[in-house]
PDB file of C-alpha atoms in Angstrom:
ATOM      1  CA  UNK K 586      18.035  20.629  -2.413  1.00 89.00           C
ATOM      2  CA  UNK K 587      14.003  19.530  -2.589  1.00 96.00           C
ATOM      3  CA  UNK K 588      13.341  16.997  -4.574  1.00 97.00           C
ATOM      4  CA  UNK K 589      11.818  18.001  -7.426  1.00 97.00           C
ATOM      5  CA  UNK K 590      14.146  19.969  -8.613  1.00 96.00           C
ATOM      6  CA  UNK K 591      16.662  16.944  -7.638  1.00 96.00           C
ATOM      7  CA  UNK K 592      14.251  15.001  -9.627  1.00 96.00           C
ATOM      8  CA  UNK K 593      14.338  16.850 -13.172  1.00 94.00           C
ATOM      9  CA  UNK K 594      18.416  18.137 -12.529  1.00 92.00           C
ATOM     10  CA  UNK K 595      18.981  14.384 -12.601  1.00 88.00           C
ATOM     11  CA  UNK K 596      16.290  13.219 -15.701  1.00 78.00           C
ATOM     12  CA  UNK K 597      16.923  16.105 -18.213  1.00 68.00           C
ATOM     13  CA  UNK K 598      16.899  13.397 -21.213  1.00 67.00           C
ATOM     14  CA  UNK K 599      14.256  11.283 -19.592  1.00 73.00           C
ATOM     15  CA  UNK K 600      10.779  10.879 -20.193  1.00 89.00           C
ATOM     16  CA  UNK K 601       9.262  11.693 -17.105  1.00 95.00           C
ATOM     17  CA  UNK K 602       5.610   9.788 -15.860  1.00 96.00           C
ATOM     18  CA  UNK K 603       3.453  11.449 -13.301  1.00 97.00           C
ATOM     19  CA  UNK K 604       0.111   9.738 -11.824  1.00 98.00           C
ATOM     20  CA  UNK K 605      -2.487  11.787  -9.695  1.00 97.00           C
ATOM     21  CA  UNK K 606      -4.432  10.445  -7.677  1.00 97.00           C
ATOM     22  CA  UNK K 607      -7.642  11.915  -4.255  1.00 97.00           C
ATOM     23  CA  UNK K 608      -6.667  11.108  -1.336  1.00 98.00           C
ATOM     24  CA  UNK K 609      -8.986   9.214   0.917  1.00 97.00           C
ATOM     25  CA  UNK K 610     -10.424   7.400  -2.184  1.00 96.00           C
ATOM     26  CA  UNK K 611     -10.862   4.881  -2.521  1.00 96.00           C
ATOM     27  CA  UNK K 612     -10.344   4.313   1.230  1.00 97.00           C
ATOM     28  CA  UNK K 613      -9.970   6.415   3.294  1.00 97.00           C
ATOM     29  CA  UNK K 614      -6.418   4.964   5.103  1.00 96.00           C
ATOM     30  CA  UNK K 615      -5.920   3.751   1.527  1.00 96.00           C
ATOM     31  CA  UNK K 616      -3.613   6.913   0.393  1.00 96.00           C
ATOM     32  CA  UNK K 617      -0.110   5.078   2.167  1.00 97.00           C
ATOM     33  CA  UNK K 618      -0.265   1.883   0.094  1.00 97.00           C
ATOM     34  CA  UNK K 619      -1.179   3.782  -2.928  1.00 98.00           C
ATOM     35  CA  UNK K 620       1.959   6.057  -2.358  1.00 98.00           C
ATOM     36  CA  UNK K 621       4.530   3.842  -2.064  1.00 98.00           C
ATOM     37  CA  UNK K 622       2.882   1.570  -4.645  1.00 98.00           C
ATOM     38  CA  UNK K 623       3.327   3.572  -6.985  1.00 98.00           C
ATOM     39  CA  UNK K 624       7.256   4.718  -5.597  1.00 98.00           C
ATOM     40  CA  UNK K 625       7.483   0.531  -6.741  1.00 98.00           C
ATOM     41  CA  UNK K 626       6.426   0.563  -9.787  1.00 97.00           C
ATOM     42  CA  UNK K 627       8.425   3.428 -10.816  1.00 96.00           C
ATOM     43  CA  UNK K 628       6.720   6.110 -11.281  1.00 97.00           C
ATOM     44  CA  UNK K 629       8.746   9.383 -11.153  1.00 97.00           C
ATOM     45  CA  UNK K 630       6.455  12.238  -9.091  1.00 98.00           C
ATOM     46  CA  UNK K 631       3.202  11.409  -6.810  1.00 98.00           C
ATOM     47  CA  UNK K 632       0.205  14.171  -7.027  1.00 98.00           C
ATOM     48  CA  UNK K 633      -1.858  13.313  -3.658  1.00 98.00           C
ATOM     49  CA  UNK K 634      -5.139  15.357  -4.255  1.00 97.00           C
ATOM     50  CA  UNK K 635      -6.989  17.552  -1.551  1.00 97.00           C
ATOM     51  CA  UNK K 636     -10.850  16.886  -1.499  1.00 95.00           C
ATOM     52  CA  UNK K 637     -12.785  19.523  -2.034  1.00 91.00           C
ATOM     53  CA  UNK K 638     -16.292  20.272  -2.615  1.00 86.00           C
ATOM     54  CA  UNK K 639     -16.079  21.887  -5.554  1.00 78.00           C
ATOM     55  CA  UNK K 640     -13.005  21.290  -7.934  1.00 68.00           C
ATOM     56  CA  UNK K 641     -13.565  24.052 -10.339  1.00 68.00           C
ATOM     57  CA  UNK K 642     -10.230  22.374 -12.619  1.00 65.00           C
ATOM     58  CA  UNK K 643     -11.567  18.960 -12.018  1.00 73.00           C
ATOM     59  CA  UNK K 644     -13.596  16.622 -14.696  1.00 80.00           C
ATOM     60  CA  UNK K 645     -16.973  14.820 -13.426  1.00 89.00           C
ATOM     61  CA  UNK K 646     -14.246  11.860 -12.422  1.00 90.00           C
ATOM     62  CA  UNK K 647     -11.828  13.587 -10.133  1.00 90.00           C
ATOM     63  CA  UNK K 648     -15.206  15.834  -8.383  1.00 91.00           C
ATOM     64  CA  UNK K 649     -16.534  12.481  -7.690  1.00 92.00           C
ATOM     65  CA  UNK K 650     -13.474  11.037  -6.384  1.00 94.00           C
ATOM     66  CA  UNK K 651     -13.363  13.847  -4.058  1.00 93.00           C
ATOM     67  CA  UNK K 652     -16.714  13.170  -2.807  1.00 93.00           C
ATOM     68  CA  UNK K 653     -16.153  10.025  -1.949  1.00 95.00           C
ATOM     69  CA  UNK K 654     -12.989  11.124  -0.565  1.00 96.00           C
ATOM     70  CA  UNK K 655     -14.149  13.853   2.289  1.00 95.00           C
ATOM     71  CA  UNK K 656     -17.388  11.116   2.669  1.00 96.00           C
ATOM     72  CA  UNK K 657     -14.635   8.911   4.068  1.00 97.00           C
ATOM     73  CA  UNK K 658     -13.527  11.416   6.154  1.00 97.00           C
ATOM     74  CA  UNK K 659     -10.632  12.732   4.513  1.00 97.00           C
ATOM     75  CA  UNK K 660      -9.816  15.685   5.716  1.00 96.00           C
ATOM     76  CA  UNK K 661      -6.004  17.474   5.023  1.00 97.00           C
ATOM     77  CA  UNK K 662      -4.928  16.849   8.875  1.00 97.00           C
ATOM     78  CA  UNK K 663      -5.139  13.228   8.831  1.00 98.00           C
ATOM     79  CA  UNK K 664      -3.467  13.040   4.992  1.00 98.00           C
ATOM     80  CA  UNK K 665      -0.948  14.865   6.880  1.00 98.00           C
ATOM     81  CA  UNK K 666      -0.808  12.651   9.264  1.00 98.00           C
ATOM     82  CA  UNK K 667      -0.880   9.792   6.291  1.00 98.00           C
ATOM     83  CA  UNK K 668       1.692  10.975   4.328  1.00 98.00           C
ATOM     84  CA  UNK K 669       3.608  12.709   7.763  1.00 98.00           C
ATOM     85  CA  UNK K 670       3.829   8.521   9.350  1.00 98.00           C
ATOM     86  CA  UNK K 671       5.746   6.696   5.681  1.00 98.00           C
ATOM     87  CA  UNK K 672       7.939   9.873   5.127  1.00 98.00           C
ATOM     88  CA  UNK K 673      10.781   7.532   5.295  1.00 97.00           C
ATOM     89  CA  UNK K 674       9.691   5.143   3.334  1.00 98.00           C
ATOM     90  CA  UNK K 675       9.804   7.454  -0.007  1.00 98.00           C
ATOM     91  CA  UNK K 676      12.440   9.027  -1.704  1.00 97.00           C
ATOM     92  CA  UNK K 677      10.333  10.235  -4.915  1.00 98.00           C
ATOM     93  CA  UNK K 678       9.062  14.135  -5.181  1.00 98.00           C
ATOM     94  CA  UNK K 679       4.972  14.496  -3.558  1.00 98.00           C
ATOM     95  CA  UNK K 680       3.522  17.249  -5.375  1.00 98.00           C
ATOM     96  CA  UNK K 681      -0.340  18.211  -3.184  1.00 98.00           C
ATOM     97  CA  UNK K 682      -2.870  19.377  -5.642  1.00 96.00           C
ATOM     98  CA  UNK K 683      -5.737  21.412  -4.238  1.00 95.00           C
ATOM     99  CA  UNK K 684      -8.211  24.886  -3.523  1.00 95.00           C
ATOM    100  CA  UNK K 685      -7.329  27.643  -2.239  1.00 94.00           C
ATOM    101  CA  UNK K 686      -9.987  27.329   0.432  1.00 93.00           C
ATOM    102  CA  UNK K 687      -9.019  24.700   2.377  1.00 94.00           C
ATOM    103  CA  UNK K 688      -5.637  25.953   2.345  1.00 96.00           C
ATOM    104  CA  UNK K 689      -6.577  29.297   3.753  1.00 96.00           C
ATOM    105  CA  UNK K 690      -8.555  27.716   6.600  1.00 95.00           C
ATOM    106  CA  UNK K 691      -5.697  26.136   7.315  1.00 97.00           C
ATOM    107  CA  UNK K 692      -3.693  28.594   7.448  1.00 97.00           C
ATOM    108  CA  UNK K 693      -0.812  29.471   4.809  1.00 97.00           C
ATOM    109  CA  UNK K 694       2.518  29.566   6.758  1.00 97.00           C
ATOM    110  CA  UNK K 695       0.767  25.913   8.412  1.00 98.00           C
ATOM    111  CA  UNK K 696      -0.054  24.563   5.772  1.00 98.00           C
ATOM    112  CA  UNK K 697       3.903  25.209   3.708  1.00 98.00           C
ATOM    113  CA  UNK K 698       5.183  24.179   7.448  1.00 98.00           C
ATOM    114  CA  UNK K 699       3.330  21.110   7.586  1.00 98.00           C
ATOM    115  CA  UNK K 700       3.825  19.862   3.991  1.00 98.00           C
ATOM    116  CA  UNK K 701       8.108  19.518   5.286  1.00 96.00           C
ATOM    117  CA  UNK K 702       6.717  18.242   7.727  1.00 98.00           C
ATOM    118  CA  UNK K 703       5.240  15.090   5.967  1.00 98.00           C
ATOM    119  CA  UNK K 704       7.747  15.587   3.491  1.00 98.00           C
ATOM    120  CA  UNK K 705       6.130  17.126   0.589  1.00 98.00           C
ATOM    121  CA  UNK K 706       7.943  18.904  -1.594  1.00 98.00           C
ATOM    122  CA  UNK K 707       5.867  21.426  -3.351  1.00 98.00           C
ATOM    123  CA  UNK K 708       1.706  22.214  -3.976  1.00 98.00           C
ATOM    124  CA  UNK K 709      -0.614  22.790  -7.241  1.00 97.00           C
ATOM    125  CA  UNK K 710      -3.370  25.268  -5.937  1.00 96.00           C
ATOM    126  CA  UNK K 711      -5.512  25.936  -9.099  1.00 93.00           C
ATOM    127  CA  UNK K 712      -7.417  29.475  -7.886  1.00 93.00           C
ATOM    128  CA  UNK K 713      -4.622  30.739  -6.118  1.00 95.00           C
ATOM    129  CA  UNK K 714      -4.351  34.093  -7.671  1.00 93.00           C
ATOM    130  CA  UNK K 715      -0.820  35.108  -9.173  1.00 92.00           C
ATOM    131  CA  UNK K 716      -0.722  38.101  -6.484  1.00 93.00           C
ATOM    132  CA  UNK K 717      -1.814  36.312  -4.179  1.00 95.00           C
ATOM    133  CA  UNK K 718       0.473  34.027  -4.568  1.00 96.00           C
ATOM    134  CA  UNK K 719       3.415  36.155  -5.111  1.00 96.00           C
ATOM    135  CA  UNK K 720       2.763  38.158  -2.544  1.00 96.00           C
ATOM    136  CA  UNK K 721       0.872  35.541   0.221  1.00 95.00           C
ATOM    137  CA  UNK K 722       2.222  31.923  -0.532  1.00 97.00           C
ATOM    138  CA  UNK K 723       5.386  32.433  -2.160  1.00 97.00           C
ATOM    139  CA  UNK K 724       6.900  33.895   0.642  1.00 97.00           C
ATOM    140  CA  UNK K 725       5.831  31.196   3.027  1.00 97.00           C
ATOM    141  CA  UNK K 726       6.467  28.216   0.495  1.00 98.00           C
ATOM    142  CA  UNK K 727      10.445  29.753   0.304  1.00 97.00           C
ATOM    143  CA  UNK K 728      10.813  29.864   3.849  1.00 97.00           C
ATOM    144  CA  UNK K 729       9.520  26.018   3.908  1.00 97.00           C
ATOM    145  CA  UNK K 730      11.931  24.702   0.536  1.00 97.00           C
ATOM    146  CA  UNK K 731       8.530  24.213  -0.436  1.00 98.00           C
ATOM    147  CA  UNK K 732       7.267  24.555  -4.142  1.00 98.00           C
ATOM    148  CA  UNK K 733       4.277  26.338  -5.678  1.00 98.00           C
ATOM    149  CA  UNK K 734       3.647  24.972  -9.470  1.00 98.00           C
ATOM    150  CA  UNK K 735       1.940  27.070 -11.483  1.00 97.00           C
ATOM    151  CA  UNK K 736      -0.168  26.532 -14.894  1.00 95.00           C
ATOM    152  CA  UNK K 737      -0.285  27.431 -17.827  1.00 95.00           C
ATOM    153  CA  UNK K 738      -3.455  26.802 -20.708  1.00 93.00           C
ATOM    154  CA  UNK K 739      -3.228  27.767 -24.405  1.00 92.00           C
ATOM    155  CA  UNK K 740      -4.497  30.982 -23.553  1.00 92.00           C
ATOM    156  CA  UNK K 741      -2.119  32.052 -21.051  1.00 93.00           C
ATOM    157  CA  UNK K 742       0.097  35.002 -23.229  1.00 94.00           C
ATOM    158  CA  UNK K 743       4.071  34.879 -24.090  1.00 94.00           C
ATOM    159  CA  UNK K 744       4.382  37.758 -20.988  1.00 95.00           C
ATOM    160  CA  UNK K 745       2.256  36.445 -18.566  1.00 94.00           C
ATOM    161  CA  UNK K 746       4.351  32.987 -19.505  1.00 96.00           C
ATOM    162  CA  UNK K 747       7.456  34.503 -19.273  1.00 96.00           C
ATOM    163  CA  UNK K 748       5.964  36.197 -15.420  1.00 94.00           C
ATOM    164  CA  UNK K 749       5.510  32.789 -14.213  1.00 96.00           C
ATOM    165  CA  UNK K 750       8.981  31.321 -15.164  1.00 96.00           C
ATOM    166  CA  UNK K 751      10.769  34.112 -13.605  1.00 96.00           C
ATOM    167  CA  UNK K 752       9.183  34.065 -10.510  1.00 95.00           C
ATOM    168  CA  UNK K 753       8.769  29.980  -9.572  1.00 95.00           C
ATOM    169  CA  UNK K 754      10.603  26.738  -9.705  1.00 93.00           C
ATOM    170  CA  UNK K 755      10.307  23.685  -9.925  1.00 95.00           C
ATOM    171  CA  UNK K 756       8.454  23.103 -12.918  1.00 97.00           C
ATOM    172  CA  UNK K 757       6.044  24.573 -14.988  1.00 97.00           C
ATOM    173  CA  UNK K 758       2.467  22.627 -15.486  1.00 97.00           C
ATOM    174  CA  UNK K 759       1.252  22.750 -19.725  1.00 95.00           C
ATOM    175  CA  UNK K 760      -2.555  22.236 -19.652  1.00 93.00           C
ATOM    176  CA  UNK K 761      -2.890  20.780 -22.424  1.00 86.00           C
ATOM    177  CA  UNK K 762      -6.090  22.255 -23.558  1.00 70.00           C
ATOM    178  CA  UNK K 763      -9.113  24.943 -22.224  1.00 55.00           C
ATOM    179  CA  UNK K 764     -11.089  22.290 -20.400  1.00 51.00           C
ATOM    180  CA  UNK K 765     -11.279  20.900 -17.326  1.00 46.00           C
ATOM    181  CA  UNK K 766      -9.719  17.264 -16.343  1.00 46.00           C
ATOM    182  CA  UNK K 767     -10.398  14.381 -18.803  1.00 44.00           C
ATOM    183  CA  UNK K 768      -9.012  11.918 -20.989  1.00 48.00           C
ATOM    184  CA  UNK K 769      -8.358  12.003 -24.254  1.00 52.00           C
ATOM    185  CA  UNK K 770      -8.102  10.397 -27.783  1.00 55.00           C
ATOM    186  CA  UNK K 771      -5.565  12.267 -28.971  1.00 58.00           C
ATOM    187  CA  UNK K 772      -4.793  15.795 -28.748  1.00 73.00           C
ATOM    188  CA  UNK K 773      -4.696  17.207 -32.387  1.00 72.00           C
ATOM    189  CA  UNK K 774      -3.063  19.806 -34.664  1.00 83.00           C
ATOM    190  CA  UNK K 775      -3.855  23.405 -32.020  1.00 86.00           C
ATOM    191  CA  UNK K 776      -3.209  21.566 -29.406  1.00 84.00           C
ATOM    192  CA  UNK K 777       0.301  20.113 -31.153  1.00 83.00           C
ATOM    193  CA  UNK K 778       1.114  23.442 -32.046  1.00 89.00           C
ATOM    194  CA  UNK K 779       0.499  24.566 -28.411  1.00 91.00           C
ATOM    195  CA  UNK K 780       2.772  22.896 -27.829  1.00 90.00           C
ATOM    196  CA  UNK K 781       5.624  23.706 -29.972  1.00 90.00           C
ATOM    197  CA  UNK K 782       5.266  27.251 -29.186  1.00 92.00           C
ATOM    198  CA  UNK K 783       5.825  26.439 -25.890  1.00 94.00           C
ATOM    199  CA  UNK K 784       8.627  24.204 -26.937  1.00 91.00           C
ATOM    200  CA  UNK K 785       9.945  27.804 -29.041  1.00 92.00           C
ATOM    201  CA  UNK K 786      10.342  29.509 -25.803  1.00 95.00           C
ATOM    202  CA  UNK K 787      13.070  28.112 -24.335  1.00 93.00           C
ATOM    203  CA  UNK K 788      11.896  28.123 -20.948  1.00 95.00           C
ATOM    204  CA  UNK K 789      14.191  28.035 -17.801  1.00 94.00           C
ATOM    205  CA  UNK K 790      11.793  26.147 -16.025  1.00 95.00           C
ATOM    206  CA  UNK K 791      10.861  22.043 -16.575  1.00 94.00           C
ATOM    207  CA  UNK K 792       7.295  21.270 -17.964  1.00 95.00           C
ATOM    208  CA  UNK K 793       5.227  18.554 -17.082  1.00 96.00           C
ATOM    209  CA  UNK K 794       1.916  18.242 -19.762  1.00 95.00           C
ATOM    210  CA  UNK K 795      -0.921  17.336 -17.726  1.00 93.00           C
ATOM    211  CA  UNK K 796      -4.815  16.942 -18.633  1.00 90.00           C
ATOM    212  CA  UNK K 797      -6.144  14.506 -21.369  1.00 84.00           C
ATOM    213  CA  UNK K 798      -3.305  11.903 -21.254  1.00 91.00           C
ATOM    214  CA  UNK K 799      -4.450   8.435 -21.734  1.00 89.00           C
ATOM    215  CA  UNK K 800      -3.151   6.595 -24.160  1.00 91.00           C
ATOM    216  CA  UNK K 801      -0.067   5.919 -26.123  1.00 92.00           C
ATOM    217  CA  UNK K 802      -1.105   8.378 -28.312  1.00 90.00           C
ATOM    218  CA  UNK K 803      -1.562  11.487 -25.817  1.00 90.00           C
ATOM    219  CA  UNK K 804       1.330   9.583 -23.594  1.00 92.00           C
ATOM    220  CA  UNK K 805       4.149   9.830 -26.985  1.00 90.00           C
ATOM    221  CA  UNK K 806       2.665  13.329 -27.575  1.00 89.00           C
ATOM    222  CA  UNK K 807       3.332  15.583 -23.884  1.00 89.00           C
ATOM    223  CA  UNK K 808       6.567  13.423 -23.445  1.00 89.00           C
ATOM    224  CA  UNK K 809       7.497  14.599 -27.373  1.00 90.00           C
ATOM    225  CA  UNK K 810       7.077  18.265 -25.741  1.00 91.00           C
ATOM    226  CA  UNK K 811       8.125  18.243 -22.185  1.00 92.00           C
ATOM    227  CA  UNK K 812      10.071  16.454 -19.472  1.00 93.00           C
ATOM    228  CA  UNK K 813       7.105  14.290 -19.377  1.00 94.00           C
ATOM    229  CA  UNK K 814       3.393  13.822 -18.411  1.00 95.00           C
ATOM    230  CA  UNK K 815       1.023  13.993 -16.005  1.00 96.00           C
ATOM    231  CA  UNK K 816      -1.719  10.969 -15.899  1.00 96.00           C
ATOM    232  CA  UNK K 817      -4.963  12.030 -13.300  1.00 94.00           C
ATOM    233  CA  UNK K 818      -8.629  10.962 -14.687  1.00 92.00           C
ATOM    234  CA  UNK K 819      -7.348   7.652 -16.214  1.00 94.00           C
ATOM    235  CA  UNK K 820      -5.885   7.187 -13.242  1.00 97.00           C
ATOM    236  CA  UNK K 821      -8.123   7.298 -11.204  1.00 96.00           C
ATOM    237  CA  UNK K 822     -10.754   5.655 -12.894  1.00 96.00           C
ATOM    238  CA  UNK K 823      -9.116   2.576 -13.311  1.00 97.00           C
ATOM    239  CA  UNK K 824      -7.881   2.778  -9.041  1.00 97.00           C
ATOM    240  CA  UNK K 825     -11.369   3.158  -8.072  1.00 96.00           C
ATOM    241  CA  UNK K 826     -12.405   0.305 -10.211  1.00 96.00           C
ATOM    242  CA  UNK K 827      -9.957  -2.651  -9.441  1.00 95.00           C
ATOM    243  CA  UNK K 828      -9.437  -1.138  -5.416  1.00 95.00           C
ATOM    244  CA  UNK K 829      -6.329  -1.916  -5.206  1.00 97.00           C
ATOM    245  CA  UNK K 830      -3.480   0.289  -6.697  1.00 97.00           C
ATOM    246  CA  UNK K 831      -0.948  -2.472  -8.096  1.00 97.00           C
ATOM    247  CA  UNK K 832      -4.510  -3.888 -10.595  1.00 98.00           C
ATOM    248  CA  UNK K 833      -4.520  -0.583 -10.858  1.00 98.00           C
ATOM    249  CA  UNK K 834      -1.092   0.828 -12.413  1.00 98.00           C
ATOM    250  CA  UNK K 835      -1.143  -2.621 -14.794  1.00 98.00           C
ATOM    251  CA  UNK K 836      -4.170  -1.784 -16.170  1.00 97.00           C
ATOM    252  CA  UNK K 837      -2.969   2.323 -16.902  1.00 97.00           C
ATOM    253  CA  UNK K 838       0.491   0.809 -18.353  1.00 97.00           C
ATOM    254  CA  UNK K 839      -1.730  -1.774 -20.485  1.00 96.00           C
ATOM    255  CA  UNK K 840      -3.437   1.086 -21.759  1.00 94.00           C
ATOM    256  CA  UNK K 841      -0.734   3.297 -22.621  1.00 94.00           C
ATOM    257  CA  UNK K 842       0.479   0.483 -25.202  1.00 92.00           C
ATOM    258  CA  UNK K 843      -1.588   1.334 -27.228  1.00 85.00           C
TER     259      UNK K 843
END
């Protein structure tokens, strides 16, 4: 069974925590250490960012990390080699998050095959049009048992959400607000109503809420309204400051308790 499906099948009553970091930042060769440290500290699933020069859905923190990673020399080919080297040690799901341009350059089928060879269970491609997903990406992903995770926002219509639900597997990435990535102190009533509305739809796919989670209040709101939470910008900031994954996780867990 795909590791993503296995995680959610065995964690229905748990409040999962998934973290994002950008491969190649703060150091080119640090990807493996960050992943293995996260795993040892109880992180349920890891999103590994593929650095790209024009990350439209990301705020300044992740944009800066991507720029640094590219300066460090990170490429998709190098990332797959790093992941393949630790494949036997990684037990939790790895999800690559990246934009369509580098993936098209690499080749869609080659990308899906390399994901499986490197122990990757899924991919998030924020700028992938849904028609292209159905016609170009899904056939290759299905062939290699790779989950393509789609995003929904407060602006996504119920009809569209149902359509996504019918044509995807793994989980749905529920973006907390119609904005770029970044931290927030709290989720306002409008966002809370959005969470409640999606809950009332009784979707088959589990959901993870991301964008803006950085403290106890936002974490609780996400975990109360979905299977779990995804944290990116806050962890990326702490990792870049400390240059040490263990120390960054200590600081993150401290922030999430307040």
